[in-house]
């Protein structure tokens, strides 16, 4: 025991903790679930107002949440080694589907994101939101850490290929989620600080090139309007201006539930989907925003803690990456709605109306909880 | 390697990896914390530091001021007959935003064509409007929907997105031509009016009084616009009313004119077939009893914009139906000025009441060849003021004019309002003309000749009067010098309180009376015109008169005869025939009506104009005994 500097570290080959609660026995983490439920509950309350008291929408979203929790519980039961064995296949199938989307995908809203399988239309990029963290972890799990340069380059490809494929659809929001997953995995895998700094420097140089050749005009327009929304108040800047008005007019205490004028009178676009934080900030003020951010912070740190308790590198990197992807959602969304980040289509996790990403996120938490409690059998 | 050692090694590796992970996770947690603090700081910046700014923007977003147009006051005759009212009409609006693109709009219009009658012109006009207005605002497609059409639209409403039937108030003139010249009409506000008026007063209303009472009482009829503070959504649709100041309906107007008497005045002109005008005034207060100008026109097409062809037809018609002859027609008064000149002669001591002038049938200025002829070629012989008025001797007035001189004639006649605006409560009145040497020099840069004075002496030459002026001067004569600004409006009614305010008479400075008997004599001689056999109006109206009438006939030359030419009506074109004029008041002893009649190219005043006046006076005195 003296070999470990961590006072709480238990022998790694112990079969199970001596006292197991009911939740632990089904591989669930009570505090994390409570945090998720709190966010989802708050989201339902805000959604009711943002949909202008359309109970039907709230119920539909509630059932999606229910589905999400079910998927989460189910995935928590999957033993880690099964998951680890399935990882390359999940990733490979995801990659093939992404290519299929580019080849035969449906065009909706000017972008090819959907794949029609005859019985169901779905976005293969959702698979990659789990596939990339898993594949990154799978890749680094049997490598010496911190990884060598060659391994890092392979890791970069694991995230880079789906990033490019998704960005080509084009779906910048999801592509950035995938990219962030890759970067988080590299970071958690222990990539040396000097490489991080070096990459930062390369990014600084590459950014202008990316701006010129890597982005579509509408994406550039989004970035431009971020820095000067008033320049195009009725076009691309409208979202940001109205969202800032919604947030700012909420004040410290907010206008009160169901009293938000910006969202109710339809000035705030997408007031129940990507911009639902504007509705929340308008009706519940700074206090409401702080409570929500606190809940997110709690969920993320709890998830990181759970990840750190995973018995092996595969589990830790998968869990940590999923936790940070969740953070990425929350940060990019709050940042874009409050006007400090460009408008990229990233929902506010567990709060925004919409099903696909919700289920993926919950699936991620399911995997994360399973990683923590399934001990490898040796 | 033995199993134990391998396990220990694995454990060691794993511990190192785990330590590494925990370090990285702590850094990540720190980054998460900083990121969220950054977002919180941004939120605080928006919600605390800039809260007021954004609150204001939020209110500006949602709160709009919507004008509530007032209901325009109605116009009635003296007894409450509706002359100008407001009719709820229905029009069909399409809100482009709710329809969709061009293809959808074309399909919708085609669909509507199957339901209601739509001309190509209406569709073209609609498309023009659509291009110019906001997509969220309803654009009118068809006005004045019939009940059938409304029903057809209502039944199909569910498949006609963006189509609304809306109602508004349209001005209507149920009497059509009747009283049109007095009531006037409203029309769409034009550019010139837009520049002149305060747009706030006309927020939400598109029409303004153009002419007649509609114009001159515009401010009172219009009322006061109300405002509503409403909350609107991003599409501009009203969600709820926050605050509202109701509009104040315009004042209802009661004319002094009795529709029944007016109708008689209009009809007698129509029946006699003359262009012309009749104005009757209550001499006791200046209220207009009737004001007819023939021909009239229907004001209704003007309300929503008369089409160019119809307007051209009205505007270029030789009968000039849009021209209010009573107010703006300027005619030589002819012999109708004779009682006034006669009064001037005795009041200004140029004549005794019974002193006589010899009339040989013509008049010559001393030392000149030119003969000013009397209408009776053989002359009247010895003529005093009585005969000069009763038989309308010209020579008496030629000599009198010469003795009075044009300056004194001008000044005396001006007191009765000749050559001056009466100040009636209608716009566009003409002042007529009472000439003076100063006027002639100013206008023509010519000297005044004695011959000008002679012509002026029988109401010819430069002298011009409007029928309104003539009637009002007659009223002043009837009242012994008291006279008033004529008015067509009798009372105003507040629509909210239902209280009626009767307008007070507007007296003009009375004409100074030198000797009351002079006035009485002139009035008496004027009754002789009607009630004695020698009177010029005896045959036309004197027989069987129920009341005593004081009157004077007039026959005004439209063109000047050559020196030795004889006036031959049968050889003259219609428009060169003499105008027939007539002034009168009755009952002579206590006048309640003063009237002036002009029948253009009617010929002789006594035989043509007098009977018209008689019928109007009969109608009035019968209705108001």
Tab-separated table of C-alpha atoms in Angstrom, chain A residues 19-357:
chain	number	residue	atom	x	y	z
A	19	UNK	CA	-19.903	-2.180	0.589
A	20	UNK	CA	-21.997	-1.690	-2.493
A	21	UNK	CA	-25.130	0.463	-2.550
A	22	UNK	CA	-28.101	-0.409	-4.730
A	23	UNK	CA	-27.070	2.062	-7.438
A	24	UNK	CA	-23.472	0.891	-7.438
A	25	UNK	CA	-24.667	-2.657	-7.904
A	26	UNK	CA	-26.313	-1.591	-11.181
A	27	UNK	CA	-23.227	0.409	-12.089
A	28	UNK	CA	-24.834	3.827	-11.580
A	29	UNK	CA	-23.540	6.884	-9.749
A	30	UNK	CA	-26.111	8.612	-7.579
A	31	UNK	CA	-24.633	12.149	-7.439
A	32	UNK	CA	-24.055	12.227	-11.202
A	33	UNK	CA	-27.585	11.046	-11.915
A	34	UNK	CA	-28.951	13.623	-9.489
A	35	UNK	CA	-26.982	16.340	-11.260
A	36	UNK	CA	-28.217	15.194	-14.671
A	37	UNK	CA	-31.792	14.992	-13.430
A	38	UNK	CA	-31.529	18.491	-11.969
A	39	UNK	CA	-30.332	19.919	-15.285
A	40	UNK	CA	-32.920	17.987	-17.280
A	41	UNK	CA	-35.673	19.076	-14.875
A	42	UNK	CA	-34.658	22.716	-15.101
A	43	UNK	CA	-34.525	22.284	-18.851
A	44	UNK	CA	-38.114	20.998	-18.912
A	45	UNK	CA	-39.275	24.023	-16.916
A	46	UNK	CA	-37.543	26.450	-19.274
A	47	UNK	CA	-38.730	24.511	-22.304
A	48	UNK	CA	-42.341	24.813	-21.177
A	49	UNK	CA	-41.949	28.583	-21.253
A	50	UNK	CA	-39.827	28.678	-24.398
A	51	UNK	CA	-42.351	26.658	-26.396
A	52	UNK	CA	-45.006	29.110	-25.238
A	53	UNK	CA	-46.498	26.607	-22.860
A	54	UNK	CA	-46.831	23.860	-25.384
A	55	UNK	CA	-47.228	20.875	-23.104
A	56	UNK	CA	-47.033	18.529	-26.058
A	57	UNK	CA	-43.483	19.606	-26.879
A	58	UNK	CA	-42.489	19.298	-23.248
A	59	UNK	CA	-43.906	15.793	-23.046
A	60	UNK	CA	-42.153	14.826	-26.274
A	61	UNK	CA	-38.879	16.145	-24.911
A	62	UNK	CA	-39.586	14.426	-21.588
A	63	UNK	CA	-39.968	11.098	-23.331
A	64	UNK	CA	-36.694	11.687	-25.163
A	65	UNK	CA	-35.085	12.330	-21.806
A	66	UNK	CA	-36.636	9.117	-20.566
A	67	UNK	CA	-35.202	7.301	-23.564
A	68	UNK	CA	-31.855	8.956	-22.869
A	69	UNK	CA	-31.846	7.769	-19.271
A	70	UNK	CA	-32.844	4.285	-20.369
A	71	UNK	CA	-30.004	4.160	-22.879
A	72	UNK	CA	-27.689	5.465	-20.155
A	73	UNK	CA	-28.706	2.762	-17.700
A	74	UNK	CA	-28.466	0.076	-20.374
A	75	UNK	CA	-24.997	1.111	-21.502
A	76	UNK	CA	-23.810	1.295	-17.889
A	77	UNK	CA	-24.384	-2.446	-17.711
A	78	UNK	CA	-22.012	-3.251	-20.586
A	79	UNK	CA	-18.768	-4.608	-19.169
A	80	UNK	CA	-15.820	-2.474	-20.140
A	81	UNK	CA	-13.878	-5.208	-21.904
A	82	UNK	CA	-16.813	-5.876	-24.252
A	83	UNK	CA	-16.967	-2.227	-25.025
A	84	UNK	CA	-13.237	-2.129	-25.580
A	85	UNK	CA	-13.410	-5.049	-27.953
A	86	UNK	CA	-16.296	-3.466	-29.864
A	87	UNK	CA	-14.630	-0.054	-30.078
A	88	UNK	CA	-12.747	-0.449	-33.372
A	89	UNK	CA	-15.874	-1.832	-35.012
A	90	UNK	CA	-18.041	1.021	-33.736
A	91	UNK	CA	-15.503	3.493	-35.038
A	92	UNK	CA	-15.134	1.771	-38.378
A	93	UNK	CA	-18.871	1.515	-38.959
A	94	UNK	CA	-19.219	5.196	-38.014
A	95	UNK	CA	-16.540	6.120	-40.484
A	96	UNK	CA	-18.155	4.103	-43.291
A	97	UNK	CA	-21.541	5.649	-42.558
A	98	UNK	CA	-20.036	9.132	-42.655
A	99	UNK	CA	-18.663	8.408	-46.091
A	100	UNK	CA	-22.044	7.014	-47.091
A	101	UNK	CA	-23.698	10.220	-45.966
A	102	UNK	CA	-21.417	12.253	-48.159
A	103	UNK	CA	-22.191	9.934	-51.031
A	104	UNK	CA	-25.981	9.407	-50.702
A	105	UNK	CA	-27.152	11.461	-47.742
A	106	UNK	CA	-30.340	13.487	-47.714
A	107	UNK	CA	-29.948	17.164	-48.043
A	108	UNK	CA	-31.792	19.048	-45.345
A	109	UNK	CA	-31.328	22.733	-44.591
A	110	UNK	CA	-28.536	22.949	-47.125
A	111	UNK	CA	-26.404	20.328	-45.452
A	112	UNK	CA	-26.006	16.590	-45.893
A	113	UNK	CA	-26.282	15.146	-42.444
A	114	UNK	CA	-28.938	12.521	-42.537
A	115	UNK	CA	-28.759	8.976	-43.676
A	116	UNK	CA	-32.017	7.304	-44.597
A	117	UNK	CA	-31.874	3.648	-43.722
A	118	UNK	CA	-35.367	3.050	-44.986
A	119	UNK	CA	-36.921	2.676	-41.551
A	120	UNK	CA	-35.116	5.454	-39.767
A	121	UNK	CA	-33.258	8.600	-40.629
A	122	UNK	CA	-30.298	9.274	-38.451
A	123	UNK	CA	-27.088	11.212	-38.294
A	124	UNK	CA	-23.993	8.971	-38.386
A	125	UNK	CA	-22.036	11.858	-36.907
A	126	UNK	CA	-23.786	11.047	-33.613
A	127	UNK	CA	-22.068	7.639	-33.560
A	128	UNK	CA	-18.754	9.404	-33.889
A	129	UNK	CA	-19.430	11.531	-30.823
A	130	UNK	CA	-19.001	8.279	-28.902
A	131	UNK	CA	-16.799	6.505	-31.441
A	132	UNK	CA	-13.995	9.037	-31.389
A	133	UNK	CA	-13.568	9.170	-27.564
A	134	UNK	CA	-13.703	5.369	-27.447
A	135	UNK	CA	-11.271	4.955	-30.337
A	136	UNK	CA	-8.866	7.497	-28.891
A	137	UNK	CA	-8.927	5.665	-25.580
A	138	UNK	CA	-8.579	2.293	-27.340
A	139	UNK	CA	-5.593	3.646	-29.244
A	140	UNK	CA	-3.796	4.957	-26.160
A	141	UNK	CA	-4.838	2.214	-23.760
A	142	UNK	CA	-1.925	-0.126	-24.533
A	143	UNK	CA	0.610	2.569	-25.344
A	144	UNK	CA	3.115	3.866	-22.828
A	145	UNK	CA	2.004	7.177	-21.440
A	146	UNK	CA	2.834	9.960	-22.076
A	147	UNK	CA	2.540	8.819	-25.723
A	148	UNK	CA	5.225	9.072	-28.296
A	149	UNK	CA	4.958	11.314	-31.321
A	150	UNK	CA	4.054	8.523	-33.710
A	151	UNK	CA	1.160	7.443	-31.478
A	152	UNK	CA	0.047	11.033	-31.237
A	153	UNK	CA	-0.101	11.330	-34.999
A	154	UNK	CA	-2.235	8.192	-35.238
A	155	UNK	CA	-4.477	9.688	-32.520
A	156	UNK	CA	-4.709	12.885	-34.505
A	157	UNK	CA	-5.874	10.859	-37.536
A	158	UNK	CA	-8.485	9.033	-35.422
A	159	UNK	CA	-10.153	12.335	-34.642
A	160	UNK	CA	-9.076	14.231	-37.761
A	161	UNK	CA	-10.658	11.973	-40.414
A	162	UNK	CA	-14.224	12.101	-39.002
A	163	UNK	CA	-13.750	15.814	-38.290
A	164	UNK	CA	-13.027	16.482	-41.947
A	165	UNK	CA	-15.857	14.226	-43.105
A	166	UNK	CA	-18.392	15.938	-40.848
A	167	UNK	CA	-17.103	19.423	-41.590
A	168	UNK	CA	-17.642	18.635	-45.266
A	169	UNK	CA	-21.373	17.920	-44.739
A	170	UNK	CA	-21.114	20.764	-43.604
A	171	UNK	CA	-21.915	20.576	-39.891
A	172	UNK	CA	-19.401	22.767	-38.137
A	173	UNK	CA	-20.914	22.336	-34.676
A	174	UNK	CA	-20.660	18.541	-34.662
A	175	UNK	CA	-17.292	18.600	-36.390
A	176	UNK	CA	-15.951	20.805	-33.629
A	177	UNK	CA	-17.396	18.442	-31.018
A	178	UNK	CA	-15.504	15.570	-32.684
A	179	UNK	CA	-12.329	17.622	-32.938
A	180	UNK	CA	-12.601	18.670	-29.300
A	181	UNK	CA	-13.083	15.021	-28.317
A	182	UNK	CA	-9.812	14.173	-30.063
A	183	UNK	CA	-7.967	17.035	-28.410
A	184	UNK	CA	-9.358	16.247	-24.963
A	185	UNK	CA	-8.312	12.613	-25.361
A	186	UNK	CA	-4.812	13.674	-26.376
A	187	UNK	CA	-4.649	16.018	-23.412
A	188	UNK	CA	-5.902	13.454	-20.934
A	189	UNK	CA	-3.622	10.868	-22.482
A	190	UNK	CA	-0.757	12.944	-21.233
A	191	UNK	CA	0.509	14.719	-24.301
A	192	UNK	CA	3.538	16.752	-23.300
A	193	UNK	CA	2.978	20.403	-22.502
A	194	UNK	CA	5.610	21.452	-25.021
A	195	UNK	CA	3.644	19.728	-27.759
A	196	UNK	CA	0.455	21.437	-26.588
A	197	UNK	CA	2.203	24.791	-26.757
A	198	UNK	CA	3.685	23.847	-30.116
A	199	UNK	CA	0.265	22.839	-31.458
A	200	UNK	CA	-1.137	26.101	-30.153
A	201	UNK	CA	1.473	27.974	-32.122
A	202	UNK	CA	0.738	25.924	-35.269
A	203	UNK	CA	-3.000	26.594	-34.798
A	204	UNK	CA	-2.293	30.313	-34.597
A	205	UNK	CA	-0.522	30.076	-37.945
A	206	UNK	CA	-3.044	27.688	-39.503
A	207	UNK	CA	-6.102	29.687	-38.456
A	208	UNK	CA	-5.806	32.312	-41.198
A	209	UNK	CA	-5.228	29.573	-43.771
A	210	UNK	CA	-8.255	27.688	-42.490
A	211	UNK	CA	-10.249	30.909	-42.654
A	212	UNK	CA	-9.311	31.347	-46.267
A	213	UNK	CA	-9.630	27.791	-47.579
A	214	UNK	CA	-11.254	25.635	-44.932
A	215	UNK	CA	-14.469	27.527	-44.262
A	216	UNK	CA	-17.612	28.084	-46.230
A	217	UNK	CA	-18.824	31.624	-46.727
A	218	UNK	CA	-21.755	31.251	-44.301
A	219	UNK	CA	-19.373	30.009	-41.646
A	220	UNK	CA	-17.068	32.964	-42.189
A	221	UNK	CA	-20.106	35.206	-42.018
A	222	UNK	CA	-20.990	33.738	-38.646
A	223	UNK	CA	-17.561	34.507	-37.296
A	224	UNK	CA	-17.614	38.006	-38.746
A	225	UNK	CA	-20.980	38.784	-37.222
A	226	UNK	CA	-19.744	37.523	-33.900
A	227	UNK	CA	-17.270	40.334	-33.716
A	228	UNK	CA	-19.645	42.917	-35.136
A	229	UNK	CA	-23.250	41.752	-34.909
A	230	UNK	CA	-24.630	45.251	-35.506
A	231	UNK	CA	-23.117	45.262	-38.989
A	232	UNK	CA	-25.856	42.924	-40.155
A	233	UNK	CA	-28.653	43.418	-37.654
A	234	UNK	CA	-31.393	41.779	-39.729
A	235	UNK	CA	-29.310	39.016	-41.202
A	236	UNK	CA	-26.700	36.932	-39.507
A	237	UNK	CA	-26.305	39.342	-36.570
A	238	UNK	CA	-29.984	39.121	-35.656
A	239	UNK	CA	-29.561	35.990	-33.536
A	240	UNK	CA	-26.796	37.457	-31.421
A	241	UNK	CA	-28.384	40.875	-31.009
A	242	UNK	CA	-31.746	39.462	-29.967
A	243	UNK	CA	-30.105	36.919	-27.711
A	244	UNK	CA	-28.074	39.606	-25.971
A	245	UNK	CA	-31.233	41.660	-25.530
A	246	UNK	CA	-32.984	38.635	-24.031
A	247	UNK	CA	-30.142	37.963	-21.613
A	248	UNK	CA	-29.462	41.589	-20.701
A	249	UNK	CA	-33.112	42.482	-20.164
A	250	UNK	CA	-33.391	39.589	-17.728
A	251	UNK	CA	-31.235	41.360	-15.169
A	252	UNK	CA	-30.201	39.707	-11.952
A	253	UNK	CA	-33.532	38.191	-11.002
A	254	UNK	CA	-35.125	37.745	-14.424
A	255	UNK	CA	-38.562	38.672	-15.690
A	256	UNK	CA	-40.084	35.617	-14.082
A	257	UNK	CA	-41.135	32.279	-15.468
A	258	UNK	CA	-43.395	32.570	-18.540
A	259	UNK	CA	-42.842	36.321	-18.604
A	260	UNK	CA	-39.991	36.512	-21.087
A	261	UNK	CA	-40.994	38.826	-23.896
A	262	UNK	CA	-38.066	38.201	-26.198
A	263	UNK	CA	-38.812	34.521	-26.450
A	264	UNK	CA	-42.602	34.645	-26.173
A	265	UNK	CA	-42.964	37.319	-28.832
A	266	UNK	CA	-40.600	35.439	-31.121
A	267	UNK	CA	-37.886	38.072	-31.211
A	268	UNK	CA	-35.400	35.500	-30.009
A	269	UNK	CA	-34.921	32.964	-32.785
A	270	UNK	CA	-34.576	29.299	-31.882
A	271	UNK	CA	-35.664	30.213	-28.381
A	272	UNK	CA	-36.350	26.602	-27.444
A	273	UNK	CA	-33.519	24.902	-29.298
A	274	UNK	CA	-29.978	26.290	-29.601
A	275	UNK	CA	-30.817	29.627	-27.964
A	276	UNK	CA	-32.833	28.303	-25.037
A	277	UNK	CA	-30.254	29.784	-22.665
A	278	UNK	CA	-31.531	33.204	-23.807
A	279	UNK	CA	-34.992	32.234	-22.591
A	280	UNK	CA	-33.597	30.968	-19.307
A	281	UNK	CA	-31.460	34.081	-18.768
A	282	UNK	CA	-34.385	36.336	-19.612
A	283	UNK	CA	-36.807	34.707	-17.237
A	284	UNK	CA	-34.515	33.621	-14.408
A	285	UNK	CA	-31.815	36.250	-14.660
A	286	UNK	CA	-28.188	35.963	-13.620
A	287	UNK	CA	-29.185	33.822	-10.667
A	288	UNK	CA	-30.754	31.215	-12.931
A	289	UNK	CA	-27.704	31.217	-15.191
A	290	UNK	CA	-25.376	30.753	-12.189
A	291	UNK	CA	-27.427	27.852	-10.878
A	292	UNK	CA	-27.343	26.155	-14.283
A	293	UNK	CA	-23.587	26.665	-14.666
A	294	UNK	CA	-23.053	25.353	-11.169
A	295	UNK	CA	-25.006	22.210	-12.029
A	296	UNK	CA	-22.955	21.759	-15.190
A	297	UNK	CA	-19.746	22.265	-13.239
A	298	UNK	CA	-20.855	19.701	-10.700
A	299	UNK	CA	-21.758	17.137	-13.382
A	300	UNK	CA	-18.484	17.656	-15.241
A	301	UNK	CA	-16.243	17.417	-12.168
A	302	UNK	CA	-18.170	14.424	-10.873
A	303	UNK	CA	-17.739	12.768	-14.274
A	304	UNK	CA	-14.020	13.554	-14.261
A	305	UNK	CA	-13.744	12.097	-10.765
A	306	UNK	CA	-15.572	8.967	-11.851
A	307	UNK	CA	-13.279	8.691	-14.860
A	308	UNK	CA	-10.235	8.980	-12.655
A	309	UNK	CA	-11.546	6.065	-10.638
A	310	UNK	CA	-11.703	3.815	-13.695
A	311	UNK	CA	-9.337	0.863	-13.344
A	312	UNK	CA	-7.475	1.257	-16.624
A	313	UNK	CA	-6.292	3.791	-19.152
A	314	UNK	CA	-8.997	2.893	-21.685
A	315	UNK	CA	-11.672	3.671	-19.106
A	316	UNK	CA	-10.048	6.820	-17.825
A	317	UNK	CA	-9.494	8.382	-21.223
A	318	UNK	CA	-12.940	7.389	-22.501
A	319	UNK	CA	-14.628	8.718	-19.365
A	320	UNK	CA	-12.555	11.887	-19.115
A	321	UNK	CA	-13.073	12.663	-22.783
A	322	UNK	CA	-16.830	12.144	-22.558
A	323	UNK	CA	-16.929	14.431	-19.505
A	324	UNK	CA	-15.015	17.136	-21.328
A	325	UNK	CA	-17.117	16.792	-24.502
A	326	UNK	CA	-20.107	17.482	-22.271
A	327	UNK	CA	-18.264	20.559	-21.021
A	328	UNK	CA	-17.548	21.541	-24.621
A	329	UNK	CA	-21.259	21.498	-25.411
A	330	UNK	CA	-22.141	23.598	-22.402
A	331	UNK	CA	-19.328	26.082	-22.897
A	332	UNK	CA	-19.714	26.581	-26.641
A	333	UNK	CA	-23.456	26.970	-26.325
A	334	UNK	CA	-23.382	29.424	-23.415
A	335	UNK	CA	-20.536	31.253	-25.091
A	336	UNK	CA	-22.351	31.606	-28.414
A	337	UNK	CA	-25.672	32.609	-26.886
A	338	UNK	CA	-23.987	35.260	-24.745
A	339	UNK	CA	-22.010	36.466	-27.733
A	340	UNK	CA	-18.429	35.556	-26.860
A	341	UNK	CA	-18.155	32.641	-29.279
A	342	UNK	CA	-19.292	32.306	-32.880
A	343	UNK	CA	-22.734	30.903	-33.573
A	344	UNK	CA	-22.148	27.238	-34.313
A	345	UNK	CA	-25.031	24.831	-34.035
A	346	UNK	CA	-24.320	23.294	-30.660
A	347	UNK	CA	-27.259	22.650	-28.309
A	348	UNK	CA	-27.298	23.384	-24.604
A	349	UNK	CA	-26.901	19.814	-23.300
A	350	UNK	CA	-29.992	18.307	-21.634
A	351	UNK	CA	-31.872	21.607	-21.950
A	352	UNK	CA	-32.262	22.383	-25.669
A	353	UNK	CA	-35.217	20.832	-27.436
A	354	UNK	CA	-34.157	18.023	-29.746
A	355	UNK	CA	-33.478	14.341	-29.458
A	356	UNK	CA	-30.437	13.081	-31.280
A	357	UNK	CA	-27.646	14.713	-29.359
